[in-house]
XYZ file of C-alpha atoms in Angstrom:
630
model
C -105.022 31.233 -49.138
C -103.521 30.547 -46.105
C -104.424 30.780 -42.928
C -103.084 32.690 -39.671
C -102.026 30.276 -37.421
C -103.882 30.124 -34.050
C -102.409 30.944 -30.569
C -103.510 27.034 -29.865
C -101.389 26.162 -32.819
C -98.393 27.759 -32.175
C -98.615 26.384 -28.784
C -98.654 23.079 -30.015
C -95.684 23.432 -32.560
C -93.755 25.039 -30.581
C -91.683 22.540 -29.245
C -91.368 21.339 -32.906
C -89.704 24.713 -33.872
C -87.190 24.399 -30.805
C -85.951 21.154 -32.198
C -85.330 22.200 -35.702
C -83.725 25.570 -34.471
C -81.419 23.328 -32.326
C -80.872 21.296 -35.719
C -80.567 23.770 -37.059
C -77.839 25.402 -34.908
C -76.027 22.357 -34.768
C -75.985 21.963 -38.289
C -74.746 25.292 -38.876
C -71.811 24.569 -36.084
C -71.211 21.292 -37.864
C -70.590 22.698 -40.895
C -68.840 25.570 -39.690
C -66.575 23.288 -37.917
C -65.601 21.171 -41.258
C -64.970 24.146 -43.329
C -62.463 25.721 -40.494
C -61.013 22.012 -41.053
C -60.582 22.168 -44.546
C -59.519 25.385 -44.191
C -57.001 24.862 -41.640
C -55.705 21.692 -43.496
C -55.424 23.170 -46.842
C -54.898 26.682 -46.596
C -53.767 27.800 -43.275
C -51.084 24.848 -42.934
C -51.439 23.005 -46.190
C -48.103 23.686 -47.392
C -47.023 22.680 -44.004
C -48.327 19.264 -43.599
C -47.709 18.307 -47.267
C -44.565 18.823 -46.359
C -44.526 16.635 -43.629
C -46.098 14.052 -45.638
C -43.987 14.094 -48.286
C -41.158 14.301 -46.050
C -42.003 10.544 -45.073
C -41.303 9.258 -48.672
C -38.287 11.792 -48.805
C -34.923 12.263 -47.665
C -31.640 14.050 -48.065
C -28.448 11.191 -48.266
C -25.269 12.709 -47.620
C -22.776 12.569 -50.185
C -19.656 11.908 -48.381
C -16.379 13.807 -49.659
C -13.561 11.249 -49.672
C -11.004 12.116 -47.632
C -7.653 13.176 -49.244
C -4.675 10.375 -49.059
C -1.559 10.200 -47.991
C 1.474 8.692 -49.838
C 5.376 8.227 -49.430
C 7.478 9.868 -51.472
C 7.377 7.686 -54.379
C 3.038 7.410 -54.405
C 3.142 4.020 -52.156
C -0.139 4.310 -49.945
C 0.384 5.832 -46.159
C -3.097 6.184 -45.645
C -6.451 6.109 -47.280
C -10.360 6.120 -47.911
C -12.118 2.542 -48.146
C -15.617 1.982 -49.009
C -17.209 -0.398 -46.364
C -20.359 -1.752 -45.548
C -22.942 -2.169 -43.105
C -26.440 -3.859 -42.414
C -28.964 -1.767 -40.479
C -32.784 -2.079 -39.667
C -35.388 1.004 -40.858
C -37.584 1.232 -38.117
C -40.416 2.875 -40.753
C -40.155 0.296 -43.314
C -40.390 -3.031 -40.632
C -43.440 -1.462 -39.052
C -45.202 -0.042 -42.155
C -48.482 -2.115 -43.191
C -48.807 -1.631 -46.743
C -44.992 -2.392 -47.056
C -45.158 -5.514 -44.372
C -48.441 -6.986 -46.581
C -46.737 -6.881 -49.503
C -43.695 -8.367 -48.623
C -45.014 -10.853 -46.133
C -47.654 -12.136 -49.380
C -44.196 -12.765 -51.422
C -43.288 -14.629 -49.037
C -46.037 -17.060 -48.302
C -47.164 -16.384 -51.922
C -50.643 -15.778 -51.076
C -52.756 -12.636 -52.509
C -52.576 -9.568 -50.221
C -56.187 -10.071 -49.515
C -55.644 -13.379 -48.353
C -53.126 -12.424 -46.157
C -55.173 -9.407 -44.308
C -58.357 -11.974 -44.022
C -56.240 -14.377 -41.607
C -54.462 -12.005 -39.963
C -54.610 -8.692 -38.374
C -52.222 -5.990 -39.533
C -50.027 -6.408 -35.952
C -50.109 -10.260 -36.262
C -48.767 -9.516 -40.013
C -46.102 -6.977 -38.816
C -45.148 -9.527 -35.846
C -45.086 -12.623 -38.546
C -42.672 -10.699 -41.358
C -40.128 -9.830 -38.661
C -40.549 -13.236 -37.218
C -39.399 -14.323 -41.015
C -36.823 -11.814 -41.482
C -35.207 -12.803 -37.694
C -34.896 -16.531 -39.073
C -33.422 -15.433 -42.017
C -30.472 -13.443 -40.540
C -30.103 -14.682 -36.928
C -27.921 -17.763 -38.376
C -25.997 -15.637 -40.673
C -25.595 -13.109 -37.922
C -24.594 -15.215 -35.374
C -26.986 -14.510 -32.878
C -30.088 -16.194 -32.090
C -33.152 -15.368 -33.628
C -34.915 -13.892 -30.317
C -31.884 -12.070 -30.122
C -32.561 -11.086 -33.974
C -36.098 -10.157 -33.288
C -35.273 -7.760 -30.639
C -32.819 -5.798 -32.542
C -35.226 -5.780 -35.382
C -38.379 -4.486 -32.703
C -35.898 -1.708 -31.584
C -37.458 1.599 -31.054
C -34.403 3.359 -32.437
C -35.049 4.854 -36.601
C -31.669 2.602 -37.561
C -29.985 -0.110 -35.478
C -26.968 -1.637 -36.958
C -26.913 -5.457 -37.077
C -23.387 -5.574 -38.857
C -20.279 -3.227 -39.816
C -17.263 -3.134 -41.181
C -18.125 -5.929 -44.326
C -16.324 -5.715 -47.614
C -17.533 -5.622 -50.642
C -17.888 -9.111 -51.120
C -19.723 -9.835 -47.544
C -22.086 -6.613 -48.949
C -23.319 -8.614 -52.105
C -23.969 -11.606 -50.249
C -26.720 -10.108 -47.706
C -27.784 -8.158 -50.858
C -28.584 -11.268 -52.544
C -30.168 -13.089 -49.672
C -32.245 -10.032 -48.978
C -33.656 -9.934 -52.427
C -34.307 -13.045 -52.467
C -36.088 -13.577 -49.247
C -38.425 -10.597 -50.212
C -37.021 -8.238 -46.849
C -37.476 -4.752 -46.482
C -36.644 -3.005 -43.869
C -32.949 -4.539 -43.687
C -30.442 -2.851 -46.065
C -27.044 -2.776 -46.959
C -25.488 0.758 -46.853
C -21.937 1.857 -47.414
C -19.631 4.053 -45.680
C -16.036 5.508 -45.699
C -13.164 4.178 -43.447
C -9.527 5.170 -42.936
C -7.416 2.621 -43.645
C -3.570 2.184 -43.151
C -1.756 -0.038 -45.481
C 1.820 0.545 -42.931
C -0.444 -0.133 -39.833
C 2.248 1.001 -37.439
C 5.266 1.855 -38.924
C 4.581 5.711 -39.464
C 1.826 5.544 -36.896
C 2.663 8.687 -35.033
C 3.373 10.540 -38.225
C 0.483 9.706 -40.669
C -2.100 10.090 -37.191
C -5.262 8.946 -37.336
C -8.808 10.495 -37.409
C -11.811 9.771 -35.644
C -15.586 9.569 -36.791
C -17.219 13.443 -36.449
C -13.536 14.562 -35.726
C -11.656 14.504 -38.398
C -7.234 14.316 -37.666
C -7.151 13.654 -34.213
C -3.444 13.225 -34.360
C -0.172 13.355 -37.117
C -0.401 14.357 -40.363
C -4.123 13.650 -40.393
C -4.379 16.542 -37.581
C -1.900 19.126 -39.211
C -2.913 19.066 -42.555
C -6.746 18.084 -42.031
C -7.777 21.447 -44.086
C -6.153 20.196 -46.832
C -6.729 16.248 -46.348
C -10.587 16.938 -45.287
C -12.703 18.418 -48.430
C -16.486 19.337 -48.045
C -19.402 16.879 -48.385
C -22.265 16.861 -51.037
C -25.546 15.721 -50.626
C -28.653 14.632 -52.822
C -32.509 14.775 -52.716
C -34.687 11.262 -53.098
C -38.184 10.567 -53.017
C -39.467 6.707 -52.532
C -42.720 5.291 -52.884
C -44.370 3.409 -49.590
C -42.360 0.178 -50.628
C -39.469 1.962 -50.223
C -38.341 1.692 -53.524
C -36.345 5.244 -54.855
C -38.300 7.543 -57.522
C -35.288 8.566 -59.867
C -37.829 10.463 -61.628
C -38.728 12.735 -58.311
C -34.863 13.077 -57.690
C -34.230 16.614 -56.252
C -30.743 19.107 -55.688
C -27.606 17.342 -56.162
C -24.647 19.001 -54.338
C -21.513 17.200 -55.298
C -19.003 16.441 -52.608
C -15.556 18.187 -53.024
C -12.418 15.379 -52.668
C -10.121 16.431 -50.311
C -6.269 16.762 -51.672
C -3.429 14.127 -51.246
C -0.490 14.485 -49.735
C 2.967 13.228 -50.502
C 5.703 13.005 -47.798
C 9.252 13.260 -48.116
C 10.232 9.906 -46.341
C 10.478 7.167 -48.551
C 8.940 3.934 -46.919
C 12.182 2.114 -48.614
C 14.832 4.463 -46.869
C 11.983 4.048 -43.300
C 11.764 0.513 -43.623
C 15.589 0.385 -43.648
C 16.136 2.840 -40.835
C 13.096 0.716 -39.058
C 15.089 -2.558 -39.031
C 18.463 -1.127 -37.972
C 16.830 0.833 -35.126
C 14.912 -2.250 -34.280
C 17.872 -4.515 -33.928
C 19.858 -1.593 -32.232
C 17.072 -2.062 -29.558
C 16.886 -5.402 -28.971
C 20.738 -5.280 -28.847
C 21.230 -2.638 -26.117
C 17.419 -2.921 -24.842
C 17.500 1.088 -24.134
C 14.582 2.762 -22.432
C 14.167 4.513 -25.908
C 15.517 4.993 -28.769
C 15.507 7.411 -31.784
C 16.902 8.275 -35.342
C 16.202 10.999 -37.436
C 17.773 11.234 -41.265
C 17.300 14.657 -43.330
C 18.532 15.945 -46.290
C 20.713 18.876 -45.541
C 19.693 20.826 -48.937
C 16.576 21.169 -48.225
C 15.459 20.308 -44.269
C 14.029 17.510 -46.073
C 12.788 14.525 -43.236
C 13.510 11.199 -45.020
C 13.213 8.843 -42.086
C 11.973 9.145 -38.650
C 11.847 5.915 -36.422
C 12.110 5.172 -32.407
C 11.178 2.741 -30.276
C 9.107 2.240 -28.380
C 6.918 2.985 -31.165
C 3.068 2.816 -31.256
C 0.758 0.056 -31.885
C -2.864 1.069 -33.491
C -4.074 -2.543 -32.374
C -3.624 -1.697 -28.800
C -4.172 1.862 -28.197
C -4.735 2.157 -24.836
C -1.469 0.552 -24.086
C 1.032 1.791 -26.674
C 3.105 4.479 -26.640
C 1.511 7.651 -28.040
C 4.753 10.489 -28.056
C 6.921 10.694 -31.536
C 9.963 10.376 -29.679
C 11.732 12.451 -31.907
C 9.735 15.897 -31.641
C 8.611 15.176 -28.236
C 11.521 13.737 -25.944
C 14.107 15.871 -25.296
C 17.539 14.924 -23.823
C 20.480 16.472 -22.726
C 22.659 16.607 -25.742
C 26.470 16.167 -24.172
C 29.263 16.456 -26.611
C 27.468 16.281 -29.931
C 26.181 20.221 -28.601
C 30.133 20.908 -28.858
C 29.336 22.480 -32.309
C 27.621 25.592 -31.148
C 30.934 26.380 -28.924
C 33.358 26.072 -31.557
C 31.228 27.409 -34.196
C 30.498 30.484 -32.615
C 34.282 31.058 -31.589
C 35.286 30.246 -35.249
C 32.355 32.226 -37.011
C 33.973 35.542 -34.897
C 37.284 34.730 -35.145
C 37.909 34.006 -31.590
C 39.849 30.963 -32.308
C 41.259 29.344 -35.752
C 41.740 25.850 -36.385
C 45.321 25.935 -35.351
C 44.830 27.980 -31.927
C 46.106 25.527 -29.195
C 44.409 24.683 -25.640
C 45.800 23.230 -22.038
C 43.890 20.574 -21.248
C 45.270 19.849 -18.390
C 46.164 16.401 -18.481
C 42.597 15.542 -18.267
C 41.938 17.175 -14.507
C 40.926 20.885 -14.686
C 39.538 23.321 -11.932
C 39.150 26.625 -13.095
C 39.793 29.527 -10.426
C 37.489 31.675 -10.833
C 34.260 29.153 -11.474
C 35.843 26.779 -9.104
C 33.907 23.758 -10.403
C 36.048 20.323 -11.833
C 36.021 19.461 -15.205
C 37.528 16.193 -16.251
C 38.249 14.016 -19.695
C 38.923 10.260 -20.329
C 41.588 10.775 -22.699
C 44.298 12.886 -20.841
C 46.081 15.668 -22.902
C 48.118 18.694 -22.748
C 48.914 21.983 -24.714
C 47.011 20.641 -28.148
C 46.020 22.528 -31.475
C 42.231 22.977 -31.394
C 41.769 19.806 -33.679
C 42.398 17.375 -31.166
C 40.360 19.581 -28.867
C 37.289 18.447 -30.761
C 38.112 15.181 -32.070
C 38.941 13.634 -28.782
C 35.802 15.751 -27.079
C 38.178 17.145 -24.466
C 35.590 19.143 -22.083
C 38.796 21.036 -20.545
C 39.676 22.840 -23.740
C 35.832 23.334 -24.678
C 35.479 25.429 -21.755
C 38.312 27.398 -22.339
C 37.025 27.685 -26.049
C 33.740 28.936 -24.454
C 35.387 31.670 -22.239
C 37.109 33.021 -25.155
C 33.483 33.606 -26.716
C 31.626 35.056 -23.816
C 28.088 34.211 -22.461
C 25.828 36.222 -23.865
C 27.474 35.683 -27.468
C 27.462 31.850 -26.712
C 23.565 32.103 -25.791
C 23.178 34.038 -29.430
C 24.678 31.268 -31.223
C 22.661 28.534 -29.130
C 19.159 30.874 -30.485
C 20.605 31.001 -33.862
C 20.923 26.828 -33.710
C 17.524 26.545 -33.304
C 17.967 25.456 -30.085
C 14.784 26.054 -27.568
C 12.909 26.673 -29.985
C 10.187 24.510 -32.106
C 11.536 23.390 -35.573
C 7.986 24.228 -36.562
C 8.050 20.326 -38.613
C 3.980 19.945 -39.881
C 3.736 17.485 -36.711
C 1.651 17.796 -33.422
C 2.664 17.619 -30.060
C 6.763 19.288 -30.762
C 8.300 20.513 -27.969
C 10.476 23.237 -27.595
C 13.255 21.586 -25.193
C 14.714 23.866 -22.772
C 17.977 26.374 -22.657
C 19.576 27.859 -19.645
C 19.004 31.286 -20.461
C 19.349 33.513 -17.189
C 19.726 31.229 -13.947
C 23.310 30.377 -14.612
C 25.518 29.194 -11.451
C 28.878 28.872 -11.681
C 28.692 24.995 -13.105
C 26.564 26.378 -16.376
C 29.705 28.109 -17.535
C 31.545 24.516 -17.452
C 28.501 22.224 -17.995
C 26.491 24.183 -21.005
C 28.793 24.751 -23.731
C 29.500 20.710 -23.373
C 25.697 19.522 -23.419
C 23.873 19.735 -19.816
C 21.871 22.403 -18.415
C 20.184 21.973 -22.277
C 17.371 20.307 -23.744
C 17.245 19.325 -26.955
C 15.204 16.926 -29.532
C 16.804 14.870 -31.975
C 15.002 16.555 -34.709
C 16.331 20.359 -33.462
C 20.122 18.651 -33.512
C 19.350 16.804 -37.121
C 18.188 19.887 -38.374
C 21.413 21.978 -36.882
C 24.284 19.375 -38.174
C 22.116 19.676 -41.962
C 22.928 23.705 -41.377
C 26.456 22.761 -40.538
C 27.045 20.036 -43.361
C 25.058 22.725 -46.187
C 27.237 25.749 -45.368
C 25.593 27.226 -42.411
C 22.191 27.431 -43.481
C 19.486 26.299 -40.611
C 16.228 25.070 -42.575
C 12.980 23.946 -41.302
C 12.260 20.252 -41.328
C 10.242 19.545 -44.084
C 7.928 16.763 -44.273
C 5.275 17.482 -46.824
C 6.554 17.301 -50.279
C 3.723 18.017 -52.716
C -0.489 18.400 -52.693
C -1.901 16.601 -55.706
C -5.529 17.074 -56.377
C -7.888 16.634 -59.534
C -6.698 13.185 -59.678
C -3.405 14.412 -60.505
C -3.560 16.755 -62.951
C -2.892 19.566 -60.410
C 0.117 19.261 -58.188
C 1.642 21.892 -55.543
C 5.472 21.721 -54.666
C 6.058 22.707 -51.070
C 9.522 24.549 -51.482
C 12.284 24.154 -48.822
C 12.269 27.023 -45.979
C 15.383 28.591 -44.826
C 15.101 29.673 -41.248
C 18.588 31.946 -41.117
C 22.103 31.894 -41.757
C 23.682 30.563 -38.370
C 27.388 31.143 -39.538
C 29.634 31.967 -43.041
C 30.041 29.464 -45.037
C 33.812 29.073 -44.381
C 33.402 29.126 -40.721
C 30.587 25.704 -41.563
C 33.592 24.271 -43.805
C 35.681 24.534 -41.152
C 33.427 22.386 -38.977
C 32.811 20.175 -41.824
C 36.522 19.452 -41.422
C 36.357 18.750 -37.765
C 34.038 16.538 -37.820
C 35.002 14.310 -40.317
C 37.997 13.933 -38.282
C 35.999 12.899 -35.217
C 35.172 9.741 -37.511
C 38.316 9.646 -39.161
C 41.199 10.012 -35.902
C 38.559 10.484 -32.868
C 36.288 8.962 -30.725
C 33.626 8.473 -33.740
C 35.662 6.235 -35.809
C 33.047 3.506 -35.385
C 30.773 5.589 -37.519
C 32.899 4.914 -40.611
C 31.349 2.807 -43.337
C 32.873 1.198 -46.673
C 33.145 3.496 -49.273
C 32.431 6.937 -48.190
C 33.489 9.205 -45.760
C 31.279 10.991 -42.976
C 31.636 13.875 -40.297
C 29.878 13.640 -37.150
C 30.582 14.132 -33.172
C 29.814 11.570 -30.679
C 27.761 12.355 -27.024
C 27.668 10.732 -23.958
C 25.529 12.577 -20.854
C 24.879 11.389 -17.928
C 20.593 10.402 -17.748
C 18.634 12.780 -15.427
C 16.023 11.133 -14.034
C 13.209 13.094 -12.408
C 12.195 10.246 -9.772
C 15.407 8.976 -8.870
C 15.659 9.842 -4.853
C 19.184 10.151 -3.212
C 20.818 11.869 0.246
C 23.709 14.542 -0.409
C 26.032 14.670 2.261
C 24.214 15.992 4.973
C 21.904 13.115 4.583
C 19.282 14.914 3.506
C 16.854 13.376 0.845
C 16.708 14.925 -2.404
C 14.070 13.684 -5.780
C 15.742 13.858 -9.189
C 19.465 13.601 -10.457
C 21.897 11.460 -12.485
C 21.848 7.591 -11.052
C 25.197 6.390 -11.524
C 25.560 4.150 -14.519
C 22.929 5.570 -16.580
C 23.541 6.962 -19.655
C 22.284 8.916 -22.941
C 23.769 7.706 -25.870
C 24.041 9.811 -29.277
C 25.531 10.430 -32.450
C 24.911 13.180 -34.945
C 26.745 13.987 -37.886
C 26.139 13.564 -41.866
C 27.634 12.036 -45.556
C 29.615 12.020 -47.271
C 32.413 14.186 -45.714
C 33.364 16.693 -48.428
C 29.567 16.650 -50.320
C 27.554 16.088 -47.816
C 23.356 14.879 -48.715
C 22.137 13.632 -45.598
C 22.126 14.254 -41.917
C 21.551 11.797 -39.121
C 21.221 11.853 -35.250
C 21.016 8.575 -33.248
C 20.063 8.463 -29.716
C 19.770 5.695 -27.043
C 18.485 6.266 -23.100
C 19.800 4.391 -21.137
C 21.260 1.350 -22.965
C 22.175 -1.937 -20.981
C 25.503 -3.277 -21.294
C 27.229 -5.927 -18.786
C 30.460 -3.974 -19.497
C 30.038 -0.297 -18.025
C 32.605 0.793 -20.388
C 31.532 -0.523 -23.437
C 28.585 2.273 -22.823
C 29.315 5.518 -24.958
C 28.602 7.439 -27.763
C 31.037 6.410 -29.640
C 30.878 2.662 -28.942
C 27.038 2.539 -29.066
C 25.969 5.387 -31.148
C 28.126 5.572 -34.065
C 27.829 2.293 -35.263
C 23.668 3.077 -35.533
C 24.885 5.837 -37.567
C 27.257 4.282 -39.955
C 24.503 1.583 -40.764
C 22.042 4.508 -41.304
C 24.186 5.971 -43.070
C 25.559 3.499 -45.556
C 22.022 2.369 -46.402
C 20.247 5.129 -47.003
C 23.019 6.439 -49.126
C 22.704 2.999 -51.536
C 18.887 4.226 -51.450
C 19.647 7.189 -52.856
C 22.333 6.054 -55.394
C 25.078 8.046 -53.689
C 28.010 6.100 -54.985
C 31.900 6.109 -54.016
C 34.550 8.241 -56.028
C 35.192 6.715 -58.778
C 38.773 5.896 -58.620
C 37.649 5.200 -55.190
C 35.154 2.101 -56.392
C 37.536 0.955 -59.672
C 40.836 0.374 -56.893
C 38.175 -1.797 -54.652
C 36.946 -3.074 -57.974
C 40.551 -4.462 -59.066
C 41.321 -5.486 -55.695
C 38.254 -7.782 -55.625
């Protein structure tokens, strides 16, 4: 039985009973503080900080899509993909214990135990990168402080190498293994390479990393070129070592498609070399040559100089020349005039001018017009083949302004060819502030701008019946290695006269080469058609006083000169058209300077070689006479 405790003994526990309900209390908060722990930490963000920790031994490696390539018109390499390799640090690995211990006991081949008995686990961190520093300072290049401080970066990855082949990649992989590193790996990448380096330069392009085509082909067509990257889910364990076992999603990347052009490096390479000799011959400020196929618009070489260097960026020349630089055309812009005064009937063949003896003021314009070969009352063949600038004008009155500027439009003239190609300009056409010199000085080639792809593409509508086409420069996509394949048809842009009134031309121009001022365009074996152009160079900063005395920025300099030639071959079945173009080309002899003395020889070596190229042979009784004769 027990007994009622006494006032005297309650007094005397009572401080007793405060302790343990104090014990008590903090007992209870204790607890109550571990079990909101654990319950924070495994059900209110359990899911959340597995993640996290799994996240350490996990990541997600892109899958790169390779980039599509681009080839020549017979599959030789413009540009492509490369696999290349570099050597980078992981900041995790080099400053993880359990992986440092490990590796750092393979090394001095003592026991892990061992190892964390002598040292501490920041002396063993500090002594495996001290060992991996030695190891790839010499091999680096660098010293091994210098080493040691890449390898103590605070960044996740430094790179201590790019840019290796595949050889140079099994090498560190094999000195890695054996020198037991982690931390340092080997990883591969994709790189643009280009086989041509610079010839092509400004049409393949280039890309840059995050970018894509900066510039070129790689720019126009980068939807096609591009594709879409994969990616794949890895787990490792703490040595770093991947868990195929605990491999997650697997998105494969989607290739991007090649490309084939239309040029043919054989037929550039050939058109490369003449234009290169033509400029160290005549050392113009620039030079340019376009060659098409008149069936189809089809761009088969495309070379000017100065051209652009990928080694030397920053000082190079970065404008294709012959989409971006346009130039007053002179006589070779002749064709639209007689064309359009053909094409309505304004004039035939046999319709005879005054030129005027080669001095010519007309009375109502009142501006001079002048030609270096004198003439008088001629048929309208003579008119064109000796470029008389008298008789074009009166061929131009005949046709009227407004009907001249329609036949300019229908050209293509001021107008982008719309070639798969950054950075084309429009040029420029005089199309309402006319004075009375644009009458005389349009129809014969000033007051215009024009590129030398706009007047390639206009003498292939001329030599194919009168049919204007759009430069075409992409031939075919291939993708699926092949097996598929996508044939980019030829584009006709309009009909820009009949066919009869383009025959008609045909025959004028072959003339010009035959009897006029462009015989120096002829080459052995076949015949060609073409007109010949010599303008006077504006030059925007050239300063000179008019009469009054008064000073005046931008006009012709006197003995500066734009160069061209633009016709097509063979005469009577034409296949390919070509424009040549020189500014500005030095000579000793001022009158050894013209379009026909500079120009047309360009074009007959053009010519004649990319004709062999495409096995467009002489007339048979034509070959068999030179044949016998041999």
């Amino acid at each position: 039985m027990m007994h009622t405790p006494t006032q005297r003994q309650i007094r005397r526990d009572r401080p007793l009973i405060r302790r343990m309900l104090l014990a008590t209390c903090f007992l209870t908060l204790g607890f109550s503080a571990v079990l909101w722990r654990l319950y924070d930490l495994h059900l209110k963000r359990g899911p959340e900080l597995a993640e996290l920790a799994s996240a350490k031994f996990r990541e997600i490696r892109p899958l790169p899509a390779q980039r599509g390539s681009i080839k020549d018109n017979g599959g030789r390499y413009l540009a492509y993909d490369e696999e290349i390799f570099s050597l980078s640090t992981n900041r995790v690995h080099l400053n993880e214990p359990p992986t440092v211990k490990l590796a750092l006991s393979k090394v001095r081949k003592v026991g892990v135990r061992d190892l964390t008995r002598e040292l501490s686990d920041v002396q063993i961190i500090a002594a495996y990168q001290d060992h991996i520093a030695s190891i790839i300072a010499p091999k680096l290049g660098i010293s091994v402080d210098e080493a040691r401080l890449k390898l103590q970066s605070k960044e996740q990855i430094e790179v201590l190498a790019e840019k290796m082949n595949e050889d140079q990649a099994k090498e560190w992989k094999k000195l890695l293994d054996e020198q037991h590193i982690k931390g340092v790996y080997v990883r591969s990448s994709i790189r643009r390479h280009y086989p041509t380096e610079n010839r092509l330069a400004l049409i393949v392009g280039g890309v840059e990393v995050g970018k894509g085509g900066v510039r070129g082909l790689e720019k126009t067509q980068d939807a096609i070129l591009r594709g879409t990257p994969g990616s794949i889910e890895v787990e490792h364990d703490k040595y770093g070592r991947e868990l195929p076992l605990y491999r997650g999603e697997v998105k494969d990347p989607i290739h991007g498609r090649d490309i084939h052009l239309t040029i043919d490096m054989q037929i550039q390479d050939a058109v490369d070399r003449i234009v290169e000799q033509a400029n160290l011959h005549w050392k113009p400020n620039k030079i340019m040559a376009v060659v098409t196929e008149v069936g189809t618009g089809s761009v088969l070489a495309m070379s000017f100089r100065p051209d652009h260097d990928r080694k030397t960026p920053s000082d190079t020349n970065w404008k294709n020349l012959a989409i971006y630089e346009p130039y007053e055309p002179g006589s070779t812009f002749k064709i639209v005039t007689f064309t359009g005064a053909l094409d309505l009937g304004k004039i035939s063949t046999s319709s005879r001018f005054d030129c005027e003896l080669g001095d010519y003021i007309d009375p109502i314009f009142k501006v001079p017009l002048h030609d270096l070969k004198a003439q008088g009352v001629v048929p309208v063949t003579d008119v064109f083949k000796y470029s008389s600038n008298i008789g074009t004008f009166k061929v131009y009155k005949r046709l009227g302004q407004e009907t001249f500027l329609d036949y300019v439009r229908s050209f293509g003239f001021g107008t982008a060819t719309r070639i798969e190609l950054d950075g084309e300009v429009s040029g420029y056409i005089n199309e309402k502030a006319w004075s009375n010199s644009t009458h005389s000085r349009f129809p014969i080639g000033y007051e215009v701008n024009v590129t030398p792809m706009q007047m390639a593409m206009a003498y292939g509508a001329i030599a194919n019946g009168g049919i204007l086409m759009k430069p075409r420069l992409v031939d075919r996509i291939v993708s699926d290695g092949g097996r598929k394949e996508e044939i980019i048809p030829p584009e006709v842009v309009r009909q820009i006269c009949k066919g009869q009134t383009a025959k008609a031309m045909r025959e004028l121009l072959e003339l010009v080469v035959n009897e006029g001022t462009g015989s120096l365009a002829k080459f052995d074996g076949l015949d060609a058609g073409g007109k010949t152009g010599t303008s006077r160079r504006y030059d925007a900063d050239y300063i000179w006083r008019d009469e009054r005395g008064k000073r005046h920025k931008g006009g012709y300099p006197e003995g500066q000169w734009i160069t061209s030639f633009a016709g097509f071959a063979p005469a009577k079945e034409p296949k390919i058209a070509c424009v040549v173009v020189l500014d500005y080309p030095k000579c000793n002899d001022q009158t050894a300077i013209g379009g026909g003395k500079v120009a047309a020889p360009i074009f007959g070596e053009i010519a004649s070689e990319v004709l062999k190229q495409l096995s467009v042979r002489p007339p048979r009784p034509l070959a068999q006479e030179r044949g016998t004769s041999e």
